[in-house]
PDB file of N, CA and C in Angstrom:
ATOM      1  N   MET A   1       0.820  -1.194   0.000  1.00 36.00           N
ATOM      2  CA  MET A   1       0.000   0.000   0.000  1.00 36.00           C
ATOM      3  C   MET A   1       0.863   1.257   0.000  1.00 36.00           C
ATOM      4  N   ILE A   2       1.924   1.263  -0.770  1.00 39.00           N
ATOM      5  CA  ILE A   2       2.838   2.397  -0.780  1.00 39.00           C
ATOM      6  C   ILE A   2       2.152   3.671  -1.250  1.00 39.00           C
ATOM      7  N   ASN A   3       1.232   3.595  -2.182  1.00 40.00           N
ATOM      8  CA  ASN A   3       0.614   4.791  -2.730  1.00 40.00           C
ATOM      9  C   ASN A   3      -0.642   5.234  -2.003  1.00 40.00           C
ATOM     10  N   ASP A   4      -1.068   4.493  -1.008  1.00 45.00           N
ATOM     11  CA  ASP A   4      -2.253   4.874  -0.253  1.00 45.00           C
ATOM     12  C   ASP A   4      -1.970   6.098   0.605  1.00 45.00           C
ATOM     13  N   ILE A   5      -2.917   6.987   0.676  1.00 45.00           N
ATOM     14  CA  ILE A   5      -2.808   8.147   1.561  1.00 45.00           C
ATOM     15  C   ILE A   5      -3.839   7.957   2.661  1.00 45.00           C
ATOM     16  N   CYS A   6      -3.380   8.005   3.902  1.00 46.00           N
ATOM     17  CA  CYS A   6      -4.259   7.790   5.047  1.00 46.00           C
ATOM     18  C   CYS A   6      -4.407   9.100   5.810  1.00 46.00           C
ATOM     19  N   GLN A   7      -5.526   9.277   6.468  1.00 46.00           N
ATOM     20  CA  GLN A   7      -5.763  10.475   7.266  1.00 46.00           C
ATOM     21  C   GLN A   7      -6.006  10.086   8.715  1.00 46.00           C
ATOM     22  N   TYR A   8      -5.321  10.762   9.609  1.00 50.00           N
ATOM     23  CA  TYR A   8      -5.423  10.503  11.040  1.00 50.00           C
ATOM     24  C   TYR A   8      -5.164  11.788  11.806  1.00 50.00           C
ATOM     25  N   ASN A   9      -5.295  11.692  13.093  1.00 51.00           N
ATOM     26  CA  ASN A   9      -4.911  12.792  13.967  1.00 51.00           C
ATOM     27  C   ASN A   9      -3.498  12.548  14.465  1.00 51.00           C
ATOM     28  N   LEU A  10      -2.785  13.610  14.708  1.00 57.00           N
ATOM     29  CA  LEU A  10      -1.416  13.539  15.204  1.00 57.00           C
ATOM     30  C   LEU A  10      -1.350  14.341  16.483  1.00 57.00           C
ATOM     31  N   MET A  11      -0.721  13.765  17.495  1.00 52.00           N
ATOM     32  CA  MET A  11      -0.616  14.407  18.802  1.00 52.00           C
ATOM     33  C   MET A  11       0.841  14.755  19.050  1.00 52.00           C
ATOM     34  N   PHE A  12       1.095  15.933  19.556  1.00 52.00           N
ATOM     35  CA  PHE A  12       2.436  16.344  19.962  1.00 52.00           C
ATOM     36  C   PHE A  12       2.302  17.014  21.310  1.00 52.00           C
ATOM     37  N   GLN A  13       3.084  16.552  22.285  1.00 46.00           N
ATOM     38  CA  GLN A  13       2.927  17.084  23.627  1.00 46.00           C
ATOM     39  C   GLN A  13       4.115  17.915  24.087  1.00 46.00           C
ATOM     40  N   GLY A  14       4.996  18.283  23.140  1.00 46.00           N
ATOM     41  CA  GLY A  14       6.056  19.217  23.462  1.00 46.00           C
ATOM     42  C   GLY A  14       7.234  18.629  24.204  1.00 46.00           C
ATOM     43  N   GLY A  15       7.260  17.347  24.419  1.00 44.00           N
ATOM     44  CA  GLY A  15       8.379  16.738  25.119  1.00 44.00           C
ATOM     45  C   GLY A  15       9.320  16.057  24.156  1.00 44.00           C
ATOM     46  N   VAL A  16      10.164  15.218  24.699  1.00 43.00           N
ATOM     47  CA  VAL A  16      11.087  14.452  23.879  1.00 43.00           C
ATOM     48  C   VAL A  16      10.325  13.256  23.329  1.00 43.00           C
ATOM     49  N   LEU A  17      10.337  13.117  22.016  1.00 45.00           N
ATOM     50  CA  LEU A  17       9.583  12.039  21.381  1.00 45.00           C
ATOM     51  C   LEU A  17      10.201  10.684  21.667  1.00 45.00           C
ATOM     52  N   LEU A  18      11.479  10.562  21.471  1.00 41.00           N
ATOM     53  CA  LEU A  18      12.124   9.264  21.515  1.00 41.00           C
ATOM     54  C   LEU A  18      12.922   9.079  22.797  1.00 41.00           C
ATOM     55  N   SER A  19      13.052   7.842  23.194  1.00 45.00           N
ATOM     56  CA  SER A  19      13.899   7.539  24.337  1.00 45.00           C
ATOM     57  C   SER A  19      15.351   7.701  23.917  1.00 45.00           C
ATOM     58  N   LEU A  20      16.283   7.487  24.824  1.00 48.00           N
ATOM     59  CA  LEU A  20      17.698   7.627  24.495  1.00 48.00           C
ATOM     60  C   LEU A  20      18.133   6.624  23.441  1.00 48.00           C
ATOM     61  N   THR A  21      17.503   5.486  23.406  1.00 60.00           N
ATOM     62  CA  THR A  21      17.778   4.518  22.358  1.00 60.00           C
ATOM     63  C   THR A  21      16.486   4.282  21.588  1.00 60.00           C
ATOM     64  N   SER A  22      16.619   4.059  20.287  1.00 71.00           N
ATOM     65  CA  SER A  22      15.412   3.808  19.507  1.00 71.00           C
ATOM     66  C   SER A  22      15.191   2.310  19.370  1.00 71.00           C
ATOM     67  N   SER A  23      13.974   1.933  19.094  1.00 76.00           N
ATOM     68  CA  SER A  23      13.629   0.524  18.908  1.00 76.00           C
ATOM     69  C   SER A  23      14.209  -0.027  17.615  1.00 76.00           C
ATOM     70  N   CYS A  24      14.630   0.856  16.737  1.00 85.00           N
ATOM     71  CA  CYS A  24      15.146   0.414  15.442  1.00 85.00           C
ATOM     72  C   CYS A  24      16.671   0.300  15.418  1.00 85.00           C
ATOM     73  N   ASP A  25      17.366   1.359  15.833  1.00 76.00           N
ATOM     74  CA  ASP A  25      18.814   1.406  15.638  1.00 76.00           C
ATOM     75  C   ASP A  25      19.621   1.733  16.888  1.00 76.00           C
ATOM     76  N   GLY A  26      19.057   1.533  18.046  1.00 72.00           N
ATOM     77  CA  GLY A  26      19.818   1.795  19.261  1.00 72.00           C
ATOM     78  C   GLY A  26      20.212   3.244  19.385  1.00 72.00           C
ATOM     79  N   PHE A  27      21.528   3.501  19.410  1.00 71.00           N
ATOM     80  CA  PHE A  27      22.045   4.849  19.624  1.00 71.00           C
ATOM     81  C   PHE A  27      22.401   5.577  18.327  1.00 71.00           C
ATOM     82  N   GLN A  28      22.118   5.024  17.176  1.00 76.00           N
ATOM     83  CA  GLN A  28      22.500   5.631  15.904  1.00 76.00           C
ATOM     84  C   GLN A  28      21.771   6.949  15.694  1.00 76.00           C
ATOM     85  N   ASP A  29      22.516   7.987  15.280  1.00 78.00           N
ATOM     86  CA  ASP A  29      21.928   9.302  15.021  1.00 78.00           C
ATOM     87  C   ASP A  29      21.195   9.258  13.684  1.00 78.00           C
ATOM     88  N   GLU A  30      19.893   9.500  13.723  1.00 79.00           N
ATOM     89  CA  GLU A  30      19.059   9.459  12.524  1.00 79.00           C
ATOM     90  C   GLU A  30      18.634  10.852  12.077  1.00 79.00           C
ATOM     91  N   GLY A  31      19.222  11.892  12.670  1.00 85.00           N
ATOM     92  CA  GLY A  31      18.822  13.253  12.338  1.00 85.00           C
ATOM     93  C   GLY A  31      17.623  13.678  13.151  1.00 85.00           C
ATOM     94  N   VAL A  32      16.948  14.751  12.702  1.00 89.00           N
ATOM     95  CA  VAL A  32      15.826  15.289  13.478  1.00 89.00           C
ATOM     96  C   VAL A  32      14.481  15.125  12.788  1.00 89.00           C
ATOM     97  N   MET A  33      14.458  14.822  11.508  1.00 92.00           N
ATOM     98  CA  MET A  33      13.192  14.615  10.804  1.00 92.00           C
ATOM     99  C   MET A  33      12.836  13.135  10.898  1.00 92.00           C
ATOM    100  N   ILE A  34      12.431  12.772  12.110  1.00 91.00           N
ATOM    101  CA  ILE A  34      12.202  11.374  12.456  1.00 91.00           C
ATOM    102  C   ILE A  34      10.834  11.214  13.115  1.00 91.00           C
ATOM    103  N   ALA A  35      10.413   9.955  13.247  1.00 90.00           N
ATOM    104  CA  ALA A  35       9.103   9.683  13.845  1.00 90.00           C
ATOM    105  C   ALA A  35       9.092   8.297  14.461  1.00 90.00           C
ATOM    106  N   ALA A  36       8.110   8.095  15.324  1.00 89.00           N
ATOM    107  CA  ALA A  36       7.841   6.781  15.898  1.00 89.00           C
ATOM    108  C   ALA A  36       6.536   6.274  15.289  1.00 89.00           C
ATOM    109  N   ALA A  37       6.461   4.965  15.111  1.00 90.00           N
ATOM    110  CA  ALA A  37       5.283   4.345  14.495  1.00 90.00           C
ATOM    111  C   ALA A  37       4.438   3.645  15.549  1.00 90.00           C
ATOM    112  N   SER A  38       3.123   3.796  15.440  1.00 88.00           N
ATOM    113  CA  SER A  38       2.211   3.070  16.327  1.00 88.00           C
ATOM    114  C   SER A  38       1.971   1.679  15.746  1.00 88.00           C
ATOM    115  N   ASN A  39       1.189   0.890  16.453  1.00 88.00           N
ATOM    116  CA  ASN A  39       0.870  -0.455  15.979  1.00 88.00           C
ATOM    117  C   ASN A  39       0.262  -0.456  14.581  1.00 88.00           C
ATOM    118  N   ALA A  40      -0.412   0.629  14.207  1.00 86.00           N
ATOM    119  CA  ALA A  40      -1.082   0.692  12.907  1.00 86.00           C
ATOM    120  C   ALA A  40      -0.112   0.506  11.742  1.00 86.00           C
ATOM    121  N   ILE A  41       1.138   0.952  11.898  1.00 89.00           N
ATOM    122  CA  ILE A  41       2.109   0.817  10.808  1.00 89.00           C
ATOM    123  C   ILE A  41       3.426   0.173  11.243  1.00 89.00           C
ATOM    124  N   TRP A  42       3.560  -0.200  12.510  1.00 90.00           N
ATOM    125  CA  TRP A  42       4.805  -0.736  13.041  1.00 90.00           C
ATOM    126  C   TRP A  42       5.229  -2.031  12.342  1.00 90.00           C
ATOM    127  N   ASP A  43       4.307  -2.926  12.113  1.00 90.00           N
ATOM    128  CA  ASP A  43       4.544  -4.149  11.345  1.00 90.00           C
ATOM    129  C   ASP A  43       5.722  -4.969  11.901  1.00 90.00           C
ATOM    130  N   ASN A  44       5.708  -5.178  13.222  1.00 90.00           N
ATOM    131  CA  ASN A  44       6.737  -5.997  13.882  1.00 90.00           C
ATOM    132  C   ASN A  44       8.155  -5.564  13.502  1.00 90.00           C
ATOM    133  N   ARG A  45       8.435  -4.280  13.593  1.00 90.00           N
ATOM    134  CA  ARG A  45       9.730  -3.653  13.307  1.00 90.00           C
ATOM    135  C   ARG A  45      10.023  -3.466  11.822  1.00 90.00           C
ATOM    136  N   ALA A  46       9.168  -3.952  10.940  1.00 94.00           N
ATOM    137  CA  ALA A  46       9.405  -3.780   9.503  1.00 94.00           C
ATOM    138  C   ALA A  46       9.323  -2.302   9.106  1.00 94.00           C
ATOM    139  N   ALA A  47       8.673  -1.480   9.936  1.00 93.00           N
ATOM    140  CA  ALA A  47       8.554  -0.051   9.635  1.00 93.00           C
ATOM    141  C   ALA A  47       9.876   0.696   9.814  1.00 93.00           C
ATOM    142  N   CYS A  48      10.827   0.111  10.521  1.00 93.00           N
ATOM    143  CA  CYS A  48      12.118   0.768  10.753  1.00 93.00           C
ATOM    144  C   CYS A  48      12.753   1.173   9.421  1.00 93.00           C
ATOM    145  N   GLY A  49      13.096   2.445   9.314  1.00 94.00           N
ATOM    146  CA  GLY A  49      13.742   2.966   8.115  1.00 94.00           C
ATOM    147  C   GLY A  49      12.778   3.395   7.021  1.00 94.00           C
ATOM    148  N   ARG A  50      11.513   3.034   7.146  1.00 95.00           N
ATOM    149  CA  ARG A  50      10.549   3.474   6.136  1.00 95.00           C
ATOM    150  C   ARG A  50      10.410   4.989   6.196  1.00 95.00           C
ATOM    151  N   ARG A  51      10.155   5.580   5.045  1.00 96.00           N
ATOM    152  CA  ARG A  51       9.977   7.027   4.974  1.00 96.00           C
ATOM    153  C   ARG A  51       8.517   7.331   4.657  1.00 96.00           C
ATOM    154  N   TYR A  52       8.027   8.391   5.287  1.00 95.00           N
ATOM    155  CA  TYR A  52       6.653   8.826   5.085  1.00 95.00           C
ATOM    156  C   TYR A  52       6.615  10.319   4.813  1.00 95.00           C
ATOM    157  N   ARG A  53       5.714  10.720   3.938  1.00 96.00           N
ATOM    158  CA  ARG A  53       5.413  12.129   3.716  1.00 96.00           C
ATOM    159  C   ARG A  53       4.171  12.424   4.553  1.00 96.00           C
ATOM    160  N   VAL A  54       4.291  13.363   5.467  1.00 95.00           N
ATOM    161  CA  VAL A  54       3.213  13.715   6.385  1.00 95.00           C
ATOM    162  C   VAL A  54       2.763  15.138   6.063  1.00 95.00           C
ATOM    163  N   LYS A  55       1.462  15.320   5.913  1.00 95.00           N
ATOM    164  CA  LYS A  55       0.913  16.633   5.580  1.00 95.00           C
ATOM    165  C   LYS A  55      -0.088  17.070   6.633  1.00 95.00           C
ATOM    166  N   CYS A  56       0.046  18.299   7.068  1.00 94.00           N
ATOM    167  CA  CYS A  56      -0.903  18.901   8.003  1.00 94.00           C
ATOM    168  C   CYS A  56      -2.162  19.265   7.225  1.00 94.00           C
ATOM    169  N   LEU A  57      -3.318  18.767   7.681  1.00 92.00           N
ATOM    170  CA  LEU A  57      -4.595  19.053   7.030  1.00 92.00           C
ATOM    171  C   LEU A  57      -5.393  20.123   7.755  1.00 92.00           C
ATOM    172  N   GLY A  58      -5.079  20.333   9.027  1.00 91.00           N
ATOM    173  CA  GLY A  58      -5.818  21.338   9.779  1.00 91.00           C
ATOM    174  C   GLY A  58      -5.998  20.932  11.221  1.00 91.00           C
ATOM    175  N   PRO A  59      -6.836  21.673  11.918  1.00 87.00           N
ATOM    176  CA  PRO A  59      -7.021  21.430  13.346  1.00 87.00           C
ATOM    177  C   PRO A  59      -7.910  20.222  13.622  1.00 87.00           C
ATOM    178  N   THR A  60      -7.800  19.739  14.826  1.00 80.00           N
ATOM    179  CA  THR A  60      -8.775  18.777  15.334  1.00 80.00           C
ATOM    180  C   THR A  60      -9.856  19.618  15.989  1.00 80.00           C
ATOM    181  N   ASN A  61     -10.693  19.031  16.790  1.00 66.00           N
ATOM    182  CA  ASN A  61     -11.736  19.801  17.468  1.00 66.00           C
ATOM    183  C   ASN A  61     -11.175  20.675  18.577  1.00 66.00           C
ATOM    184  N   GLN A  62      -9.885  20.490  18.888  1.00 65.00           N
ATOM    185  CA  GLN A  62      -9.279  21.238  19.987  1.00 65.00           C
ATOM    186  C   GLN A  62      -8.132  22.090  19.453  1.00 65.00           C
ATOM    187  N   GLY A  63      -7.727  23.088  20.203  1.00 62.00           N
ATOM    188  CA  GLY A  63      -6.503  23.833  19.905  1.00 62.00           C
ATOM    189  C   GLY A  63      -6.652  24.908  18.854  1.00 62.00           C
ATOM    190  N   ASP A  64      -5.538  25.250  18.254  1.00 68.00           N
ATOM    191  CA  ASP A  64      -5.385  26.302  17.262  1.00 68.00           C
ATOM    192  C   ASP A  64      -6.269  26.042  16.033  1.00 68.00           C
ATOM    193  N   LEU A  65      -7.013  27.044  15.578  1.00 80.00           N
ATOM    194  CA  LEU A  65      -7.888  26.873  14.423  1.00 80.00           C
ATOM    195  C   LEU A  65      -7.126  26.845  13.102  1.00 80.00           C
ATOM    196  N   HIS A  66      -5.885  27.348  13.074  1.00 88.00           N
ATOM    197  CA  HIS A  66      -5.063  27.384  11.869  1.00 88.00           C
ATOM    198  C   HIS A  66      -3.636  26.929  12.210  1.00 88.00           C
ATOM    199  N   PRO A  67      -3.462  25.653  12.536  1.00 90.00           N
ATOM    200  CA  PRO A  67      -2.162  25.202  13.020  1.00 90.00           C
ATOM    201  C   PRO A  67      -1.107  24.975  11.933  1.00 90.00           C
ATOM    202  N   CYS A  68      -1.510  24.741  10.693  1.00 94.00           N
ATOM    203  CA  CYS A  68      -0.550  24.392   9.645  1.00 94.00           C
ATOM    204  C   CYS A  68       0.336  25.585   9.319  1.00 94.00           C
ATOM    205  N   ARG A  69       1.595  25.284   8.982  1.00 92.00           N
ATOM    206  CA  ARG A  69       2.525  26.349   8.614  1.00 92.00           C
ATOM    207  C   ARG A  69       3.386  25.889   7.452  1.00 92.00           C
ATOM    208  N   GLY A  70       3.951  26.884   6.755  1.00 90.00           N
ATOM    209  CA  GLY A  70       4.807  26.578   5.607  1.00 90.00           C
ATOM    210  C   GLY A  70       4.053  25.767   4.571  1.00 90.00           C
ATOM    211  N   SER A  71       4.752  24.817   3.973  1.00 92.00           N
ATOM    212  CA  SER A  71       4.110  23.942   2.976  1.00 92.00           C
ATOM    213  C   SER A  71       3.171  22.958   3.640  1.00 92.00           C
ATOM    214  N   GLY A  72       3.319  22.792   4.956  1.00 93.00           N
ATOM    215  CA  GLY A  72       2.483  21.851   5.690  1.00 93.00           C
ATOM    216  C   GLY A  72       2.860  20.403   5.460  1.00 93.00           C
ATOM    217  N   THR A  73       4.012  20.168   4.815  1.00 97.00           N
ATOM    218  CA  THR A  73       4.436  18.809   4.493  1.00 97.00           C
ATOM    219  C   THR A  73       5.862  18.573   4.966  1.00 97.00           C
ATOM    220  N   VAL A  74       6.110  17.373   5.495  1.00 96.00           N
ATOM    221  CA  VAL A  74       7.451  16.995   5.924  1.00 96.00           C
ATOM    222  C   VAL A  74       7.663  15.518   5.589  1.00 96.00           C
ATOM    223  N   GLU A  75       8.909  15.164   5.300  1.00 96.00           N
ATOM    224  CA  GLU A  75       9.262  13.761   5.083  1.00 96.00           C
ATOM    225  C   GLU A  75      10.059  13.289   6.287  1.00 96.00           C
ATOM    226  N   VAL A  76       9.653  12.155   6.842  1.00 95.00           N
ATOM    227  CA  VAL A  76      10.289  11.622   8.048  1.00 95.00           C
ATOM    228  C   VAL A  76      10.655  10.156   7.861  1.00 95.00           C
ATOM    229  N   THR A  77      11.599   9.720   8.695  1.00 93.00           N
ATOM    230  CA  THR A  77      12.017   8.323   8.724  1.00 93.00           C
ATOM    231  C   THR A  77      11.564   7.715  10.041  1.00 93.00           C
ATOM    232  N   ILE A  78      11.009   6.517   9.990  1.00 93.00           N
ATOM    233  CA  ILE A  78      10.593   5.817  11.211  1.00 93.00           C
ATOM    234  C   ILE A  78      11.833   5.247  11.888  1.00 93.00           C
ATOM    235  N   VAL A  79      12.051   5.661  13.137  1.00 91.00           N
ATOM    236  CA  VAL A  79      13.216   5.201  13.894  1.00 91.00           C
ATOM    237  C   VAL A  79      12.861   4.598  15.242  1.00 91.00           C
ATOM    238  N   ASP A  80      11.570   4.624  15.598  1.00 89.00           N
ATOM    239  CA  ASP A  80      11.193   4.144  16.923  1.00 89.00           C
ATOM    240  C   ASP A  80       9.756   3.647  16.917  1.00 89.00           C
ATOM    241  N   TYR A  81       9.390   3.027  18.020  1.00 88.00           N
ATOM    242  CA  TYR A  81       8.057   2.479  18.227  1.00 88.00           C
ATOM    243  C   TYR A  81       7.298   3.339  19.220  1.00 88.00           C
ATOM    244  N   CYS A  82       6.066   3.650  18.899  1.00 83.00           N
ATOM    245  CA  CYS A  82       5.185   4.387  19.798  1.00 83.00           C
ATOM    246  C   CYS A  82       4.268   3.345  20.434  1.00 83.00           C
ATOM    247  N   PRO A  83       4.477   2.996  21.693  1.00 76.00           N
ATOM    248  CA  PRO A  83       3.792   1.857  22.317  1.00 76.00           C
ATOM    249  C   PRO A  83       2.289   2.036  22.460  1.00 76.00           C
ATOM    250  N   ALA A  84       1.661   0.959  22.894  1.00 71.00           N
ATOM    251  CA  ALA A  84       0.215   0.966  23.123  1.00 71.00           C
ATOM    252  C   ALA A  84      -0.173   2.211  23.905  1.00 71.00           C
ATOM    253  N   GLY A  85      -1.261   2.812  23.526  1.00 70.00           N
ATOM    254  CA  GLY A  85      -1.689   4.055  24.163  1.00 70.00           C
ATOM    255  C   GLY A  85      -1.219   5.275  23.392  1.00 70.00           C
ATOM    256  N   CYS A  86      -0.413   5.066  22.384  1.00 72.00           N
ATOM    257  CA  CYS A  86       0.058   6.157  21.531  1.00 72.00           C
ATOM    258  C   CYS A  86      -1.160   6.847  20.930  1.00 72.00           C
ATOM    259  N   ARG A  87      -1.170   8.151  20.921  1.00 65.00           N
ATOM    260  CA  ARG A  87      -2.357   8.880  20.481  1.00 65.00           C
ATOM    261  C   ARG A  87      -2.325   9.279  19.011  1.00 65.00           C
ATOM    262  N   GLY A  88      -1.359   8.807  18.276  1.00 70.00           N
ATOM    263  CA  GLY A  88      -1.289   9.102  16.848  1.00 70.00           C
ATOM    264  C   GLY A  88      -0.726   7.908  16.109  1.00 70.00           C
ATOM    265  N   THR A  89      -0.938   7.859  14.820  1.00 80.00           N
ATOM    266  CA  THR A  89      -0.398   6.777  14.017  1.00 80.00           C
ATOM    267  C   THR A  89       1.094   6.973  13.824  1.00 80.00           C
ATOM    268  N   ILE A  90       1.486   8.210  13.588  1.00 86.00           N
ATOM    269  CA  ILE A  90       2.888   8.577  13.466  1.00 86.00           C
ATOM    270  C   ILE A  90       3.143   9.676  14.483  1.00 86.00           C
ATOM    271  N   ASP A  91       4.120   9.473  15.336  1.00 86.00           N
ATOM    272  CA  ASP A  91       4.462  10.448  16.369  1.00 86.00           C
ATOM    273  C   ASP A  91       5.725  11.171  15.915  1.00 86.00           C
ATOM    274  N   LEU A  92       5.587  12.427  15.476  1.00 88.00           N
ATOM    275  CA  LEU A  92       6.712  13.172  14.918  1.00 88.00           C
ATOM    276  C   LEU A  92       7.640  13.717  15.984  1.00 88.00           C
ATOM    277  N   SER A  93       8.918  13.868  15.611  1.00 87.00           N
ATOM    278  CA  SER A  93       9.858  14.570  16.481  1.00 87.00           C
ATOM    279  C   SER A  93       9.400  16.027  16.591  1.00 87.00           C
ATOM    280  N   GLN A  94       9.925  16.724  17.582  1.00 88.00           N
ATOM    281  CA  GLN A  94       9.566  18.123  17.782  1.00 88.00           C
ATOM    282  C   GLN A  94       9.887  18.944  16.539  1.00 88.00           C
ATOM    283  N   GLU A  95      11.047  18.695  15.939  1.00 91.00           N
ATOM    284  CA  GLU A  95      11.472  19.456  14.764  1.00 91.00           C
ATOM    285  C   GLU A  95      10.568  19.182  13.560  1.00 91.00           C
ATOM    286  N   ALA A  96      10.195  17.926  13.368  1.00 92.00           N
ATOM    287  CA  ALA A  96       9.330  17.577  12.241  1.00 92.00           C
ATOM    288  C   ALA A  96       7.941  18.186  12.423  1.00 92.00           C
ATOM    289  N   PHE A  97       7.398  18.101  13.638  1.00 91.00           N
ATOM    290  CA  PHE A  97       6.077  18.683  13.911  1.00 91.00           C
ATOM    291  C   PHE A  97       6.108  20.187  13.670  1.00 91.00           C
ATOM    292  N   ALA A  98       7.139  20.856  14.209  1.00 92.00           N
ATOM    293  CA  ALA A  98       7.233  22.310  14.097  1.00 92.00           C
ATOM    294  C   ALA A  98       7.397  22.767  12.646  1.00 92.00           C
ATOM    295  N   SER A  99       7.887  21.900  11.774  1.00 95.00           N
ATOM    296  CA  SER A  99       8.055  22.288  10.379  1.00 95.00           C
ATOM    297  C   SER A  99       6.731  22.296   9.614  1.00 95.00           C
ATOM    298  N   ILE A 100       5.701  21.625  10.139  1.00 95.00           N
ATOM    299  CA  ILE A 100       4.413  21.603   9.446  1.00 95.00           C
ATOM    300  C   ILE A 100       3.282  22.265  10.227  1.00 95.00           C
ATOM    301  N   ALA A 101       3.486  22.474  11.530  1.00 92.00           N
ATOM    302  CA  ALA A 101       2.401  23.039  12.347  1.00 92.00           C
ATOM    303  C   ALA A 101       2.957  23.750  13.572  1.00 92.00           C
ATOM    304  N   ASP A 102       2.152  24.611  14.118  1.00 89.00           N
ATOM    305  CA  ASP A 102       2.501  25.307  15.347  1.00 89.00           C
ATOM    306  C   ASP A 102       2.516  24.296  16.493  1.00 89.00           C
ATOM    307  N   PRO A 103       3.661  24.118  17.162  1.00 86.00           N
ATOM    308  CA  PRO A 103       3.734  23.156  18.265  1.00 86.00           C
ATOM    309  C   PRO A 103       2.709  23.406  19.364  1.00 86.00           C
ATOM    310  N   ASP A 104       2.291  24.650  19.527  1.00 83.00           N
ATOM    311  CA  ASP A 104       1.290  24.961  20.554  1.00 83.00           C
ATOM    312  C   ASP A 104      -0.074  24.353  20.229  1.00 83.00           C
ATOM    313  N   ALA A 105      -0.296  23.980  18.960  1.00 82.00           N
ATOM    314  CA  ALA A 105      -1.569  23.355  18.583  1.00 82.00           C
ATOM    315  C   ALA A 105      -1.722  22.007  19.273  1.00 82.00           C
ATOM    316  N   GLY A 106      -0.612  21.313  19.474  1.00 76.00           N
ATOM    317  CA  GLY A 106      -0.643  20.051  20.199  1.00 76.00           C
ATOM    318  C   GLY A 106      -1.167  18.875  19.416  1.00 76.00           C
ATOM    319  N   LYS A 107      -2.268  19.048  18.701  1.00 80.00           N
ATOM    320  CA  LYS A 107      -2.871  17.944  17.970  1.00 80.00           C
ATOM    321  C   LYS A 107      -3.408  18.486  16.651  1.00 80.00           C
ATOM    322  N   ILE A 108      -3.107  17.792  15.550  1.00 86.00           N
ATOM    323  CA  ILE A 108      -3.557  18.216  14.227  1.00 86.00           C
ATOM    324  C   ILE A 108      -4.090  17.023  13.442  1.00 86.00           C
ATOM    325  N   ARG A 109      -4.851  17.316  12.396  1.00 87.00           N
ATOM    326  CA  ARG A 109      -5.253  16.278  11.448  1.00 87.00           C
ATOM    327  C   ARG A 109      -4.165  16.183  10.388  1.00 87.00           C
ATOM    328  N   ILE A 110      -3.808  14.966  10.003  1.00 89.00           N
ATOM    329  CA  ILE A 110      -2.766  14.759   8.997  1.00 89.00           C
ATOM    330  C   ILE A 110      -3.209  13.745   7.958  1.00 89.00           C
ATOM    331  N   SER A 111      -2.493  13.753   6.855  1.00 92.00           N
ATOM    332  CA  SER A 111      -2.510  12.629   5.926  1.00 92.00           C
ATOM    333  C   SER A 111      -1.064  12.162   5.870  1.00 92.00           C
ATOM    334  N   TYR A 112      -0.862  10.897   5.585  1.00 92.00           N
ATOM    335  CA  TYR A 112       0.500  10.410   5.424  1.00 92.00           C
ATOM    336  C   TYR A 112       0.546   9.393   4.313  1.00 92.00           C
ATOM    337  N   GLN A 113       1.701   9.337   3.675  1.00 94.00           N
ATOM    338  CA  GLN A 113       1.890   8.437   2.558  1.00 94.00           C
ATOM    339  C   GLN A 113       3.300   7.858   2.635  1.00 94.00           C
ATOM    340  N   ARG A 114       3.407   6.560   2.491  1.00 94.00           N
ATOM    341  CA  ARG A 114       4.735   5.949   2.454  1.00 94.00           C
ATOM    342  C   ARG A 114       5.407   6.321   1.146  1.00 94.00           C
ATOM    343  N   ILE A 115       6.677   6.700   1.233  1.00 95.00           N
ATOM    344  CA  ILE A 115       7.423   7.095   0.032  1.00 95.00           C
ATOM    345  C   ILE A 115       8.656   6.229  -0.150  1.00 95.00           C
TER     346      ILE A 115
END
C-alpha cells in the first residue's frame, strides 16, 4: 500500500519524542526529521527505516484553528516504536512537527503516505 494516503490525527505534547535509544537502531543518530510508528504501521519492526510524507490538514476539534505552517508537508524516517496508548499513528519529532504546524496546537489532522 505504498501509494495509499491515510488520514489521522497527530498528537504532539512538546516533550522528547524518543527515548535515548530507539527501537530500530539503538544509539545511531538518525537526524531530526524522524518519527515513531504506532501499531497501525509498526509491522513488527518492519517499519524501521521506512519514509513517510506527512501533511498537516488542519485542526482537530481542539486547539489552534489554523495550526498548519509553511508547505504543511514533511518527510520523516521511522526510527522508533510508539507503544500501546500512543495517540497518533505517526508520532513526529519536535522538529518535524514544528516544520508543518505550530507546536502549541498540540494535535492536528494529517494525511500520510509511504514514500
